[in-house]
PDB file of C-alpha atoms in Angstrom:
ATOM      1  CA  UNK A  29      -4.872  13.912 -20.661  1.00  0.00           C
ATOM      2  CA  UNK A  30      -6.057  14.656 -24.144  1.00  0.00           C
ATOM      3  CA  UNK A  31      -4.281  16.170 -26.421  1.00  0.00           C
ATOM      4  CA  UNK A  32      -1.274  17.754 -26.459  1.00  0.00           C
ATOM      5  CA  UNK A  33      -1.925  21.199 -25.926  1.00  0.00           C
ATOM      6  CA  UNK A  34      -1.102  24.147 -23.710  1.00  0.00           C
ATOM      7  CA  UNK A  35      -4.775  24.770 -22.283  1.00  0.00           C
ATOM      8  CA  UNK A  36      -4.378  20.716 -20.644  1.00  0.00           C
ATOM      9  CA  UNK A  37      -0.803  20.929 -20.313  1.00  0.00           C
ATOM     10  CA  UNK A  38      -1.548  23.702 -17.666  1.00  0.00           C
ATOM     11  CA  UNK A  39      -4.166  21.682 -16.016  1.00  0.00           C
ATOM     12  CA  UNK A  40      -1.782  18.332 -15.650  1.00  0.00           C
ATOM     13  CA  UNK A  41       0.979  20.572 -14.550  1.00  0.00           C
ATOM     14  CA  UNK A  42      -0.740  21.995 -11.731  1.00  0.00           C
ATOM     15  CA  UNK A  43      -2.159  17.940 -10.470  1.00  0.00           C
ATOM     16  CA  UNK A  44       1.478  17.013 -10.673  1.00  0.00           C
ATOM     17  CA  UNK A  45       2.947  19.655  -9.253  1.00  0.00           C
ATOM     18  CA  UNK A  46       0.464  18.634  -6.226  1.00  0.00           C
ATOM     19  CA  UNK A  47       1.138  14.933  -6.445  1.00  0.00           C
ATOM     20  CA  UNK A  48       5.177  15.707  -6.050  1.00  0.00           C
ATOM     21  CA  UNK A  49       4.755  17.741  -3.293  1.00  0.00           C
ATOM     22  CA  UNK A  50       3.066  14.953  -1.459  1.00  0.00           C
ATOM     23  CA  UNK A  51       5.454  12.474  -2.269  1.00  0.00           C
ATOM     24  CA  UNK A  52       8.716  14.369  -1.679  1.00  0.00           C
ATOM     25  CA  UNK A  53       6.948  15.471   1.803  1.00  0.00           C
ATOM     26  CA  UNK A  54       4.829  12.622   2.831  1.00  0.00           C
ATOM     27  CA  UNK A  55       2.169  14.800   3.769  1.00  0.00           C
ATOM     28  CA  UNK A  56      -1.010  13.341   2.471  1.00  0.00           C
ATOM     29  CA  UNK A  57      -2.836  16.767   4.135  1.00  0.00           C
ATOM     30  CA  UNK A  58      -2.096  18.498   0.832  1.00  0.00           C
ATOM     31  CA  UNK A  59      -4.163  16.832  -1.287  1.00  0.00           C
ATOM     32  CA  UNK A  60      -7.111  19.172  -1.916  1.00  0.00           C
ATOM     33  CA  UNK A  61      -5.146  21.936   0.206  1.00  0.00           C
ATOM     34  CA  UNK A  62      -6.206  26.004  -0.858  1.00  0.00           C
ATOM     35  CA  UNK A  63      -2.408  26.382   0.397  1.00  0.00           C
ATOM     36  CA  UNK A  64      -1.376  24.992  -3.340  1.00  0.00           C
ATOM     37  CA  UNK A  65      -4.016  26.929  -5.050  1.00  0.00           C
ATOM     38  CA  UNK A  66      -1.387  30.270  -5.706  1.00  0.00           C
ATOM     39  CA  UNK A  67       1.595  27.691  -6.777  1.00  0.00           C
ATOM     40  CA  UNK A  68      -1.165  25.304  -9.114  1.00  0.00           C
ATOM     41  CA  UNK A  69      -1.479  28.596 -11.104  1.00  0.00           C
ATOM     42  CA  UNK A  70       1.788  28.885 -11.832  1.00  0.00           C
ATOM     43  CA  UNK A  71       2.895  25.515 -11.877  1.00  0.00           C
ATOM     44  CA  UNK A  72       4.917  25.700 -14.909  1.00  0.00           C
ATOM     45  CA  UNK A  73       7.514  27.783 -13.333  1.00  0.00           C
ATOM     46  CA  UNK A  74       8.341  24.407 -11.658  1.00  0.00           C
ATOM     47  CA  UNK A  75       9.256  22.312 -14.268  1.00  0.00           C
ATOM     48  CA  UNK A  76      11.819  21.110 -15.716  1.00  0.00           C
ATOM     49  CA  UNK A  77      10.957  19.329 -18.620  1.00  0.00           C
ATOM     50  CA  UNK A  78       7.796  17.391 -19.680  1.00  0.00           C
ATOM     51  CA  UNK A  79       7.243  14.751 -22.279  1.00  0.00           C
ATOM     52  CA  UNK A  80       3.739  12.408 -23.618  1.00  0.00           C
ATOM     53  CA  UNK A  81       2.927   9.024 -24.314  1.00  0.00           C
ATOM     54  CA  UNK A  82       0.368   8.392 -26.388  1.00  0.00           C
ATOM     55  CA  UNK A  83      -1.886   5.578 -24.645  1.00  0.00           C
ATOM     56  CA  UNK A  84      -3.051   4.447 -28.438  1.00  0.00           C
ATOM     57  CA  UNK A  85       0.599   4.452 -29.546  1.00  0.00           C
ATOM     58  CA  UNK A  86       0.197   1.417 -32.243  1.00  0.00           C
ATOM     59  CA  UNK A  87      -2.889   1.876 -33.030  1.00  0.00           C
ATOM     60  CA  UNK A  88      -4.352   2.837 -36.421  1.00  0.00           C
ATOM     61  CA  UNK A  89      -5.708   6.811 -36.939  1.00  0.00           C
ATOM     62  CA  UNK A  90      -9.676   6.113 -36.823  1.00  0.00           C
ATOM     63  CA  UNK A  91     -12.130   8.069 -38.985  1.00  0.00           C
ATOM     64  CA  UNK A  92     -13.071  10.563 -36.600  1.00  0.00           C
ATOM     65  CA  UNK A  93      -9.373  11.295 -35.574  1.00  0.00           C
ATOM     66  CA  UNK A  94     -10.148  14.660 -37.024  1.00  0.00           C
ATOM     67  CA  UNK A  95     -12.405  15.747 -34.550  1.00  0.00           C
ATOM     68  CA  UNK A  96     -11.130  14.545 -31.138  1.00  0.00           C
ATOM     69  CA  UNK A  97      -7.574  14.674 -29.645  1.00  0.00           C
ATOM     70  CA  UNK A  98      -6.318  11.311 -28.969  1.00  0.00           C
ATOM     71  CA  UNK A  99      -5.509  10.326 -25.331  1.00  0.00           C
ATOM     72  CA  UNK A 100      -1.831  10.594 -23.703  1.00  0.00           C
ATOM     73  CA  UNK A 101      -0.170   9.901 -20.373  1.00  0.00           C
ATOM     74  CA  UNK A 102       1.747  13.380 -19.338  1.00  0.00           C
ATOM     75  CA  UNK A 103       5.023  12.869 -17.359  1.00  0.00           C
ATOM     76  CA  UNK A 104       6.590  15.962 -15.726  1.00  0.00           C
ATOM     77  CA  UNK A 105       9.975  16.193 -14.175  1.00  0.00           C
ATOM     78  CA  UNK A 106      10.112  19.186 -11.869  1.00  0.00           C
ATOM     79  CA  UNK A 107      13.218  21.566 -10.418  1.00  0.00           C
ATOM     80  CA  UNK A 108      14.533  19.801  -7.388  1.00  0.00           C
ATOM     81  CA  UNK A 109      15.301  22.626  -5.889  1.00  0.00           C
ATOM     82  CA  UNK A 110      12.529  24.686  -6.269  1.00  0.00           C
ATOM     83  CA  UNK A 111      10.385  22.171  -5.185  1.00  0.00           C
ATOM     84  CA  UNK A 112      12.537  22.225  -1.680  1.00  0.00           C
ATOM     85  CA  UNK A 113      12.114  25.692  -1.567  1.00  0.00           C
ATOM     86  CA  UNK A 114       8.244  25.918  -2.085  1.00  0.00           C
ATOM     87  CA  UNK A 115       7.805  22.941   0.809  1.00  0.00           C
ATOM     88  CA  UNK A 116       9.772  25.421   2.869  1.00  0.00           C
ATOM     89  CA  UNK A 117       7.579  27.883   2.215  1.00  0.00           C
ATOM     90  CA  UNK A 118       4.399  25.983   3.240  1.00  0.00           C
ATOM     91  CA  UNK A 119       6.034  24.879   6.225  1.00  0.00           C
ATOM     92  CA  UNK A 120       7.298  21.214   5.341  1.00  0.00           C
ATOM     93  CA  UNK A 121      10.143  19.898   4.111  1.00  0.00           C
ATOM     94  CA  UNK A 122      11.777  16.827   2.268  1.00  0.00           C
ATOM     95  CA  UNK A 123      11.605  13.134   3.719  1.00  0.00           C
ATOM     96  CA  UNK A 124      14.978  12.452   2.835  1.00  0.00           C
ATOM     97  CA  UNK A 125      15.143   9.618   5.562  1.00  0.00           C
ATOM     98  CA  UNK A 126      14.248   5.687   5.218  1.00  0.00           C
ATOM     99  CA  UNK A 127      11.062   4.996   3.987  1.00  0.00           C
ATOM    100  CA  UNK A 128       9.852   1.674   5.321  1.00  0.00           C
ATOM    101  CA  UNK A 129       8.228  -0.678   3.336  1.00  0.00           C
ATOM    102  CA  UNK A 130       4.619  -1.385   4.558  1.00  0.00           C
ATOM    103  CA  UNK A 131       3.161  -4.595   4.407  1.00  0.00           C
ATOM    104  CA  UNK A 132      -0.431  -4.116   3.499  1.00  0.00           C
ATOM    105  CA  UNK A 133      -2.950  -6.284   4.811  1.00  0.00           C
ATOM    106  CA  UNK A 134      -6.499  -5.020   3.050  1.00  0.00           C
ATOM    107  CA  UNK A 135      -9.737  -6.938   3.610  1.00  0.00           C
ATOM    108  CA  UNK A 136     -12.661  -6.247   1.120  1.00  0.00           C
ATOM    109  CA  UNK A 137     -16.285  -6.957   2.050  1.00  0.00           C
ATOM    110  CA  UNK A 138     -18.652  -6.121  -0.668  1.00  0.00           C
ATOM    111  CA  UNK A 139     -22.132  -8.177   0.513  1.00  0.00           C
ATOM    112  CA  UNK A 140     -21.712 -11.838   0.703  1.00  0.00           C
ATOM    113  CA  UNK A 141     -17.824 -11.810  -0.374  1.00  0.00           C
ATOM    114  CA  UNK A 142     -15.366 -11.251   1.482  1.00  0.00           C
ATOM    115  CA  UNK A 143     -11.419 -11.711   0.939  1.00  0.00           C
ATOM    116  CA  UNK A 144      -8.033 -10.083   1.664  1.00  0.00           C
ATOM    117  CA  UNK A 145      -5.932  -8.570  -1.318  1.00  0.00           C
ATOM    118  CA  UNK A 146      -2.908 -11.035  -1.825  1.00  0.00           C
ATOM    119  CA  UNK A 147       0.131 -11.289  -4.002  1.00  0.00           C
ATOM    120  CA  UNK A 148      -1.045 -14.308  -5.735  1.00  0.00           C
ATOM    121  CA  UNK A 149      -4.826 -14.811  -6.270  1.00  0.00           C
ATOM    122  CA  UNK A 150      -6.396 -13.936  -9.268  1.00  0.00           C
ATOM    123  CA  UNK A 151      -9.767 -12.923  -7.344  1.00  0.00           C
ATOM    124  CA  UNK A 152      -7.742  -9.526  -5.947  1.00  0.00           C
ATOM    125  CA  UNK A 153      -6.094  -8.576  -9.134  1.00  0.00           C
ATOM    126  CA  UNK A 154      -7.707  -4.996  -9.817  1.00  0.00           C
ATOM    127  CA  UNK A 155      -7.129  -4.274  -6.213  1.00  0.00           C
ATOM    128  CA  UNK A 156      -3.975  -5.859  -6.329  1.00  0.00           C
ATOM    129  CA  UNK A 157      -3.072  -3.439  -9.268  1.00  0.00           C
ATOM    130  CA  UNK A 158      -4.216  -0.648  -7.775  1.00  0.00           C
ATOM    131  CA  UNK A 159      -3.122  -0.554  -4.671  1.00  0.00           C
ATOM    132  CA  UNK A 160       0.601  -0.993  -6.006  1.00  0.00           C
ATOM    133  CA  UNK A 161       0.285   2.190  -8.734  1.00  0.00           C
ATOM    134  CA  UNK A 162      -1.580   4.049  -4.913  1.00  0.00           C
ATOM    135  CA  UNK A 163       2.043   3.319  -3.278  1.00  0.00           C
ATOM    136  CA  UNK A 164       4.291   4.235  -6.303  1.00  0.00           C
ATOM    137  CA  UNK A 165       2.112   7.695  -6.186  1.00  0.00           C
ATOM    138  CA  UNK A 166       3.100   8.293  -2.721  1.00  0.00           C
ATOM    139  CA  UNK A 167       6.471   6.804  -3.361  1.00  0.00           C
ATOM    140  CA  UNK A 168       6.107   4.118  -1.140  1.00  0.00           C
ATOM    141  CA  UNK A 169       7.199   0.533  -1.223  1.00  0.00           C
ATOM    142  CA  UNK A 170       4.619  -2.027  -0.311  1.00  0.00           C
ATOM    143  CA  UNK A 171       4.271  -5.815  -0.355  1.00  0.00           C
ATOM    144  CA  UNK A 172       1.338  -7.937  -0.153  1.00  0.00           C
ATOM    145  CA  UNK A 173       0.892 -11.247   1.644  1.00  0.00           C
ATOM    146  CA  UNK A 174       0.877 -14.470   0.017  1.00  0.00           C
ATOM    147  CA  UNK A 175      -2.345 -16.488   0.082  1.00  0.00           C
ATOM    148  CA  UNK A 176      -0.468 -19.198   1.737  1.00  0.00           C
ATOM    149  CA  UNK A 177       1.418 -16.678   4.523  1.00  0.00           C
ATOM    150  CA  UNK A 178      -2.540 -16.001   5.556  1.00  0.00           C
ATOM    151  CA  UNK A 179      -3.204 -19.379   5.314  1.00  0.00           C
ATOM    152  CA  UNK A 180      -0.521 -20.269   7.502  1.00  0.00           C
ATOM    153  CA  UNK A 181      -0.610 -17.414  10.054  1.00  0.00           C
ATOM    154  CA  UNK A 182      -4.759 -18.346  10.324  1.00  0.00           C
ATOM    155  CA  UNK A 183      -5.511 -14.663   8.902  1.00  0.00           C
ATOM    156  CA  UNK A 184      -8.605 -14.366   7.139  1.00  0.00           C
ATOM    157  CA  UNK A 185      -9.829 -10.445   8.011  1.00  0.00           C
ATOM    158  CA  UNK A 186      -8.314  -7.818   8.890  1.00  0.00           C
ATOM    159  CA  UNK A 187     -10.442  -6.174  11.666  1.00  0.00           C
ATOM    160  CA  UNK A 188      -8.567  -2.872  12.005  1.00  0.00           C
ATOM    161  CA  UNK A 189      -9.774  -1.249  14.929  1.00  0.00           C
ATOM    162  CA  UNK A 190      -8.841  -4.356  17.497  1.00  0.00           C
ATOM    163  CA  UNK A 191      -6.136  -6.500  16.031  1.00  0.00           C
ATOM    164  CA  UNK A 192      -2.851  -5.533  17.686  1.00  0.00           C
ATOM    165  CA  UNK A 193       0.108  -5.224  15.661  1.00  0.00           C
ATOM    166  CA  UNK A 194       1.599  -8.153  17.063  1.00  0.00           C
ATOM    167  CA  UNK A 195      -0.472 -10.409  15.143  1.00  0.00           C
ATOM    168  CA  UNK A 196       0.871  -8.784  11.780  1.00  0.00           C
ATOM    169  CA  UNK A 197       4.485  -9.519  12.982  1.00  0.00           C
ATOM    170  CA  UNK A 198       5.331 -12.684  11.712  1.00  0.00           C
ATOM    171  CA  UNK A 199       3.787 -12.543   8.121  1.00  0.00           C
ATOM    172  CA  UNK A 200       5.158  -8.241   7.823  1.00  0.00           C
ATOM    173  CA  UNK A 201       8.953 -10.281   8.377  1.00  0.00           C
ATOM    174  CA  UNK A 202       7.908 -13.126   6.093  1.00  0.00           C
ATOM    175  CA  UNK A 203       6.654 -11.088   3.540  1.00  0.00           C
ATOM    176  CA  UNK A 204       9.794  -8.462   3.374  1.00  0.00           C
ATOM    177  CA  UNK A 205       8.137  -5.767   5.250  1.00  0.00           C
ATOM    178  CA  UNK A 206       9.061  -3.650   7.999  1.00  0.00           C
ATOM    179  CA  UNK A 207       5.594  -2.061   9.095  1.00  0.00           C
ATOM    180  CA  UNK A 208       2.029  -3.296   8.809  1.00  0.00           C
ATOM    181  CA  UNK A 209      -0.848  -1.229   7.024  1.00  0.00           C
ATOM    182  CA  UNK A 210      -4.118  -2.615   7.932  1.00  0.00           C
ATOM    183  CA  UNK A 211      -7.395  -1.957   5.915  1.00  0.00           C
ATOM    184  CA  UNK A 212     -10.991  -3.019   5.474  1.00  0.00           C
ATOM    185  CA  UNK A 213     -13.103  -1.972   2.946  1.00  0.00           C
ATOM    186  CA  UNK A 214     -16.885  -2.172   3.334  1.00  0.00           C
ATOM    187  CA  UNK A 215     -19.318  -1.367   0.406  1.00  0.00           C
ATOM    188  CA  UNK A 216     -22.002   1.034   1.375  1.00  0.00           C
ATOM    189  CA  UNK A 217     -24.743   0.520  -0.941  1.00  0.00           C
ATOM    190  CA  UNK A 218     -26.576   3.837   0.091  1.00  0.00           C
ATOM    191  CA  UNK A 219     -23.053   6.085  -0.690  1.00  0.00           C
ATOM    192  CA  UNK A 220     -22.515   4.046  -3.580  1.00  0.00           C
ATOM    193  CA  UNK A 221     -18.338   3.886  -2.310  1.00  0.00           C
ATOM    194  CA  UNK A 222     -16.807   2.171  -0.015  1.00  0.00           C
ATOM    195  CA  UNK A 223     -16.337   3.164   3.934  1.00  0.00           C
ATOM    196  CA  UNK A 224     -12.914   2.349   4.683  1.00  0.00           C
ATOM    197  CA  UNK A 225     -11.388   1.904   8.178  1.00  0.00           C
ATOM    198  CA  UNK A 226      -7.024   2.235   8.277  1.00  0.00           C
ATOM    199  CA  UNK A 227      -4.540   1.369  11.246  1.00  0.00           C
ATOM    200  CA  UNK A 228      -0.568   1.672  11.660  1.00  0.00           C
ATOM    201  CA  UNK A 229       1.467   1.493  14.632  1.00  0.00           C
ATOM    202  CA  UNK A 230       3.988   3.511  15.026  1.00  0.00           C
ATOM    203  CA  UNK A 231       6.834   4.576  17.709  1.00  0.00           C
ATOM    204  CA  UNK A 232       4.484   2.870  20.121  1.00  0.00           C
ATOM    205  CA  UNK A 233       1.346   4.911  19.382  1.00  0.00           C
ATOM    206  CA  UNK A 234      -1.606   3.745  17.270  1.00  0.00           C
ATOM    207  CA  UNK A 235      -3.149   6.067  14.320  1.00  0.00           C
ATOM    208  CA  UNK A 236      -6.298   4.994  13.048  1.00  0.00           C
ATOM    209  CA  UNK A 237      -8.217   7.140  10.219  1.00  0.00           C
ATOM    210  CA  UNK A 238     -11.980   6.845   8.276  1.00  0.00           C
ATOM    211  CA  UNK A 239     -12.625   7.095   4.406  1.00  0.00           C
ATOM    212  CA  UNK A 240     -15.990   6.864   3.019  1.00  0.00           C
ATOM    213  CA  UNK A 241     -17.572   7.174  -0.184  1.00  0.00           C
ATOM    214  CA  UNK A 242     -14.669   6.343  -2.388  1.00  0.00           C
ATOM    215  CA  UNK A 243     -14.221   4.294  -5.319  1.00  0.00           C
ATOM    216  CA  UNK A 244     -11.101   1.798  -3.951  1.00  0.00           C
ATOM    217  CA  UNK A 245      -8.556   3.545  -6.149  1.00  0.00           C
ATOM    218  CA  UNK A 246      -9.221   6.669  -3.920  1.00  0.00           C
ATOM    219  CA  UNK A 247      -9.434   4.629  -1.026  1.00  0.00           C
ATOM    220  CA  UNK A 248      -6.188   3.062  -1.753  1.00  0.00           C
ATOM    221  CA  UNK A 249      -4.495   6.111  -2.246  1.00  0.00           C
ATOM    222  CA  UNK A 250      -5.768   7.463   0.977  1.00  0.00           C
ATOM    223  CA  UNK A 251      -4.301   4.772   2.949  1.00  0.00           C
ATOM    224  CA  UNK A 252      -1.209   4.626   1.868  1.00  0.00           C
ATOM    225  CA  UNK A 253      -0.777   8.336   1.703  1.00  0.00           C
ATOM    226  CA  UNK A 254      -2.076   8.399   5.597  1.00  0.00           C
ATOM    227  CA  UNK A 255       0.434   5.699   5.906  1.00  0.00           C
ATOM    228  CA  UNK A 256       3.114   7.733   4.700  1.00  0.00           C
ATOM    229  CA  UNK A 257       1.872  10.999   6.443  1.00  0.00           C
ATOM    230  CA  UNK A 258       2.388   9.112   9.679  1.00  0.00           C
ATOM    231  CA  UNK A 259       6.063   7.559   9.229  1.00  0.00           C
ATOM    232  CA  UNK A 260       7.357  10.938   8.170  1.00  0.00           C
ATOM    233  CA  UNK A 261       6.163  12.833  10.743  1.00  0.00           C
ATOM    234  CA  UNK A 262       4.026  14.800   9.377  1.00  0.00           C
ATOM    235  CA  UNK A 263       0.689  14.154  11.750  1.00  0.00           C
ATOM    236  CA  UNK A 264      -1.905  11.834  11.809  1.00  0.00           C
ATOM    237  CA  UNK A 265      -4.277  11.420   9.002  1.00  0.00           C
ATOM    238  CA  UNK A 266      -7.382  13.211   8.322  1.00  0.00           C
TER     239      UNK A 266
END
């Protein structure tokens, strides 16, 4: 945010107070949700305690520090309790139970390239990066494939909507993980974003679920949160 005061305090309190819900609950569906709007007004009766980091900590005071705020990182720490109470409320509750760590297997296509996000190669970096801070949002633990576990297993896309889940076994176990996420992103040229195609099985039933017109942070986040949104019960993604 910028600055440090109470105008865009009020504005990151109410986005965090919408982010925790989600990832206490799992439930994805409230992102955007009018049901928050009434609580994101008063989201300050929430919280505990708040604090800043200044992204430019270390860096010299330019000329025209006088006439912009500098940029900070807001963290908020909200009551546990009330935070229970106000899922209650909208009809959800806590996922207090084990959280299994997906293994994400995410193909990107823009044009003429085309490669899956790994652990190790410098080409998926960014996406790499991103898709990691997507899962710590939704506080969710992922791991990514090794170049060399695709290698080995022969994967080189990810072709959600007919690859079983069977053929994800061997490298989810290899890699640490205990349930495969599988993405492709496409880039549409005409949206400028990319259409994005997700797939988990779960409890013997298959959820599959559409994003378009994203940048890939979004898209990211999207997945995952669908991901979690499935494994706590809480539907099937939007």
């Amino acid at each position: 945010m910028t600055g440090q005061g109470e105008a865009n305090r009020i504005i990151g309190f109410a986005a965090a107070l919408e982010d925790v819900l989600i990832k206490v609950s799992g439930a994805q569906k409230l992102a955007g949700s009018g049901r928050l709007a009434a609580y994101k007004s008063n989201a300050k009766d929430f919280v505990r305690a708040f604090s800043y980091h200044d992204q430019m900590s270390g860096t010299p005071t330019r000329d025209e520090q006088g006439t912009r705020d500098r940029p900070y990182d807001l963290t908020v720490d909200f009551e546990e309790t009330k935070i229970d109470e106000l899922l209650h409320v909208i009809g959800l509750k806590p996922w207090r139970s084990h959280r299994p760590v997906l293994a994400a297997f995410v193909e990107m296509q823009l044009g003429a390239k085309d490669y899956m996000i790994t652990s190790d190669a410098d080409q998926s970096a960014l996406q790499r990066e991103s898709l990691l801070a997507a899962a710590a949002r939704r506080g969710m633990s992922v791991v990514l494939p090794s170049a060399a576990a695709l290698a080995k297993a022969g994967i080189t896309r990810t072709e959600p909507g007919t690859t079983t889940s069977r053929a994800w076994g061997p490298v989810v176990a290899g890699q640490g993980g205990e349930v495969a996420l599988v993405g492709r992103l496409v880039w549409d040229d005409r949206e400028l974003g990319w259409a994005t195609q997700w797939r988990i099985d779960w409890h013997g039933r298959t959820h599959r679920w559409r994003v378009r017109g994203t940048n890939f942070d979004e898209a990211f986040r999207r997945g995952i949160g669908g991901a979690a949104q499935v494994l706590s019960g809480n539907g099937d993604p939007a």
